[in-house]
Amino acid sequence: MCDKDDLVPIVPSHVHSINDSVSAEEAAEDYEFVIRQFVKTRVVSVSEISDCPKFDLILLGLGPDGHIASLFPNHSALNEREEWVTFITDSPKPPPERITFTMPVINSASNVAVVVTGDSKAESVHLAIDDLGPDCPLIPARMVQPAMGKLVWFLDKLAASKLEESNLNK
């Protein structure tokens, strides 16, 4: 059992959950408003290359289809460039309604960490990381490329099992 003194101190005013009592569209608008206020008051920095917030860290998982956050392959939300937070109502996996940071926000972070486990995601890891040439399917995970930040992948052996040898010790 953890002792309270062993926990990382998190200021309660820095925790902002999504309002799940409204539609996905309203929740996205509300959440973006909160983030814009943080940038306006300099609680969150602004990116040097865009008007997006520059979070210290964005932590992502990876779906078997190569999705990250709630940005799914071939979904129109991948093309959103103006909004910081967007919504979808037709997610290919439950729940159907979701909100998500957009790719420009993710790529404006100082650090992006992607944590992946299991062999069901090995092919998506391979498609996201290995250099497969111009004919490689463009999955959302491959689009994670922080412009002025660092991208780190944390993989277990099963998730890394299809990586090309040259990418195993990077």
CSV table of C-alpha atoms in Angstrom, one decimal:
chain,number,residue,atom,x,y,z
A,1,MET,CA,0.0,0.0,0.0
A,2,CYS,CA,1.3,3.5,-0.9
A,3,ASP,CA,1.9,6.0,1.8
A,4,LYS,CA,0.4,9.4,0.9
A,5,ASP,CA,3.9,11.0,1.2
A,6,ASP,CA,5.1,8.6,-1.6
A,7,LEU,CA,2.7,10.0,-4.1
A,8,VAL,CA,3.5,12.6,-6.7
A,9,PRO,CA,1.9,15.9,-5.6
A,10,ILE,CA,-0.7,16.9,-8.1
A,11,VAL,CA,-2.4,20.3,-7.7
A,12,PRO,CA,-6.1,19.6,-7.9
A,13,SER,CA,-6.7,22.6,-10.0
A,14,HIS,CA,-4.4,21.0,-12.7
A,15,VAL,CA,-6.7,18.0,-13.1
A,16,HIS,CA,-9.4,18.5,-15.7
A,17,SER,CA,-11.7,15.7,-16.7
A,18,ILE,CA,-13.9,15.5,-19.7
A,19,ASN,CA,-17.6,16.4,-19.1
A,20,ASP,CA,-19.3,13.1,-20.0
A,21,SER,CA,-22.8,14.4,-19.2
A,22,VAL,CA,-23.0,16.3,-22.6
A,23,SER,CA,-22.6,15.3,-26.2
A,24,ALA,CA,-19.2,14.6,-27.6
A,25,GLU,CA,-19.3,17.8,-29.6
A,26,GLU,CA,-20.1,19.9,-26.5
A,27,ALA,CA,-17.5,18.0,-24.4
A,28,ALA,CA,-14.8,18.8,-27.0
A,29,GLU,CA,-15.8,22.5,-27.1
A,30,ASP,CA,-15.7,22.7,-23.3
A,31,TYR,CA,-12.4,20.9,-23.0
A,32,GLU,CA,-10.8,23.1,-25.7
A,33,PHE,CA,-12.1,26.2,-24.0
A,34,VAL,CA,-10.4,25.1,-20.8
A,35,ILE,CA,-7.1,24.4,-22.6
A,36,ARG,CA,-7.3,27.7,-24.4
A,37,GLN,CA,-7.7,29.5,-21.0
A,38,PHE,CA,-4.6,27.7,-19.7
A,39,VAL,CA,-2.6,28.9,-22.7
A,40,LYS,CA,-4.0,32.4,-22.4
A,41,THR,CA,-3.0,32.6,-18.7
A,42,ARG,CA,0.3,30.8,-19.4
A,43,VAL,CA,-0.4,27.8,-17.2
A,44,VAL,CA,0.4,25.8,-20.4
A,45,SER,CA,3.0,27.1,-22.8
A,46,VAL,CA,2.3,27.8,-26.5
A,47,SER,CA,4.2,25.9,-29.2
A,48,GLU,CA,7.0,27.8,-31.0
A,49,ILE,CA,5.7,26.7,-34.4
A,50,SER,CA,1.9,26.9,-34.1
A,51,ASP,CA,-0.8,28.3,-31.8
A,52,CYS,CA,-1.2,24.9,-30.2
A,53,PRO,CA,-0.5,24.3,-26.5
A,54,LYS,CA,2.9,22.8,-25.8
A,55,PHE,CA,2.3,20.1,-23.1
A,56,ASP,CA,5.3,18.8,-21.3
A,57,LEU,CA,4.2,15.2,-21.9
A,58,ILE,CA,1.5,13.5,-23.9
A,59,LEU,CA,1.2,9.8,-23.0
A,60,LEU,CA,-0.4,7.6,-25.7
A,61,GLY,CA,-1.3,4.0,-26.2
A,62,LEU,CA,-1.6,2.2,-29.5
A,63,GLY,CA,-4.5,0.3,-30.9
A,64,PRO,CA,-4.2,-2.9,-33.0
A,65,ASP,CA,-5.3,-0.8,-36.0
A,66,GLY,CA,-2.6,1.8,-35.4
A,67,HIS,CA,-4.9,4.4,-33.8
A,68,ILE,CA,-3.6,6.7,-31.1
A,69,ALA,CA,-5.7,8.9,-28.7
A,70,SER,CA,-9.0,8.6,-30.5
A,71,LEU,CA,-7.6,9.2,-33.9
A,72,PHE,CA,-8.4,6.2,-36.1
A,73,PRO,CA,-7.1,5.2,-39.5
A,74,ASN,CA,-8.9,6.9,-42.4
A,75,HIS,CA,-11.1,9.0,-40.1
A,76,SER,CA,-11.7,12.7,-40.9
A,77,ALA,CA,-10.6,13.7,-37.4
A,78,LEU,CA,-7.0,13.0,-38.5
A,79,ASN,CA,-7.3,16.0,-40.9
A,80,GLU,CA,-8.4,18.5,-38.2
A,81,ARG,CA,-5.9,21.3,-38.2
A,82,GLU,CA,-7.8,24.3,-36.6
A,83,GLU,CA,-9.2,22.8,-33.5
A,84,TRP,CA,-7.1,21.6,-30.5
A,85,VAL,CA,-9.8,19.1,-29.4
A,86,THR,CA,-12.2,17.3,-31.7
A,87,PHE,CA,-14.9,14.7,-31.4
A,88,ILE,CA,-16.1,11.7,-33.2
A,89,THR,CA,-19.4,10.0,-33.0
A,90,ASP,CA,-18.6,6.9,-35.1
A,91,SER,CA,-15.7,5.3,-33.4
A,92,PRO,CA,-14.8,1.9,-34.9
A,93,LYS,CA,-14.5,0.6,-31.4
A,94,PRO,CA,-16.7,1.3,-28.3
A,95,PRO,CA,-17.6,3.8,-27.1
A,96,PRO,CA,-18.8,5.4,-30.4
A,97,GLU,CA,-18.6,9.0,-29.1
A,98,ARG,CA,-15.2,10.2,-28.0
A,99,ILE,CA,-13.2,13.4,-27.8
A,100,THR,CA,-9.5,13.6,-28.5
A,101,PHE,CA,-6.6,16.0,-28.9
A,102,THR,CA,-5.8,16.7,-32.6
A,103,MET,CA,-2.6,15.7,-34.3
A,104,PRO,CA,-1.2,19.2,-34.3
A,105,VAL,CA,-1.6,19.3,-30.5
A,106,ILE,CA,0.0,15.9,-30.0
A,107,ASN,CA,2.9,17.0,-32.3
A,108,SER,CA,3.4,20.2,-30.4
A,109,ALA,CA,4.3,18.5,-27.1
A,110,SER,CA,7.7,18.6,-25.6
A,111,ASN,CA,7.6,14.9,-25.1
A,112,VAL,CA,5.4,12.1,-26.5
A,113,ALA,CA,5.5,8.7,-25.0
A,114,VAL,CA,3.8,5.7,-26.6
A,115,VAL,CA,3.3,2.7,-24.4
A,116,VAL,CA,2.5,-0.6,-26.2
A,117,THR,CA,2.1,-4.2,-25.0
A,118,GLY,CA,1.1,-7.4,-26.6
A,119,ASP,CA,1.5,-9.3,-29.9
A,120,SER,CA,-1.8,-8.0,-31.2
A,121,LYS,CA,-0.2,-4.6,-31.7
A,122,ALA,CA,3.1,-5.8,-33.2
A,123,GLU,CA,2.1,-5.2,-36.8
A,124,SER,CA,1.0,-1.6,-35.9
A,125,VAL,CA,4.3,-1.0,-34.1
A,126,HIS,CA,6.1,-2.2,-37.3
A,127,LEU,CA,4.0,0.0,-39.5
A,128,ALA,CA,4.5,3.0,-37.2
A,129,ILE,CA,8.3,2.8,-36.6
A,130,ASP,CA,10.0,0.9,-39.4
A,131,ASP,CA,10.9,2.7,-42.7
A,132,LEU,CA,8.7,0.8,-45.2
A,133,GLY,CA,9.0,3.3,-48.0
A,134,PRO,CA,6.3,5.4,-49.7
A,135,ASP,CA,3.8,2.6,-50.1
A,136,CYS,CA,3.6,2.1,-46.3
A,137,PRO,CA,0.0,2.5,-45.0
A,138,LEU,CA,-0.3,5.8,-43.2
A,139,ILE,CA,-1.6,4.8,-39.8
A,140,PRO,CA,-2.2,7.5,-37.1
A,141,ALA,CA,0.7,6.3,-35.0
A,142,ARG,CA,3.1,7.0,-37.8
A,143,MET,CA,1.9,10.6,-37.9
A,144,VAL,CA,3.1,11.2,-34.4
A,145,GLN,CA,6.2,13.3,-35.1
A,146,PRO,CA,6.8,16.0,-32.5
A,147,ALA,CA,8.1,19.1,-34.3
A,148,MET,CA,10.3,20.4,-31.5
A,149,GLY,CA,9.9,17.5,-29.1
A,150,LYS,CA,11.0,14.0,-28.4
A,151,LEU,CA,9.1,10.8,-29.2
A,152,VAL,CA,9.8,7.7,-27.1
A,153,TRP,CA,8.3,4.3,-27.6
A,154,PHE,CA,8.0,1.9,-24.6
A,155,LEU,CA,7.4,-1.6,-26.0
A,156,ASP,CA,7.3,-5.1,-24.4
A,157,LYS,CA,8.9,-8.0,-26.4
A,158,LEU,CA,5.7,-9.1,-28.0
A,159,ALA,CA,4.8,-5.6,-29.2
A,160,ALA,CA,8.4,-5.2,-30.6
A,161,SER,CA,8.4,-8.7,-32.2
A,162,LYS,CA,7.9,-7.5,-35.8
A,163,LEU,CA,10.3,-4.5,-35.7
A,164,GLU,CA,13.2,-4.5,-38.1
A,165,GLU,CA,16.5,-5.3,-36.4
A,166,SER,CA,17.9,-1.8,-37.0
A,167,ASN,CA,15.1,-0.3,-34.9
A,168,LEU,CA,15.4,-2.6,-31.9
A,169,ASN,CA,18.1,-0.7,-29.9
A,170,LYS,CA,17.3,2.9,-30.8
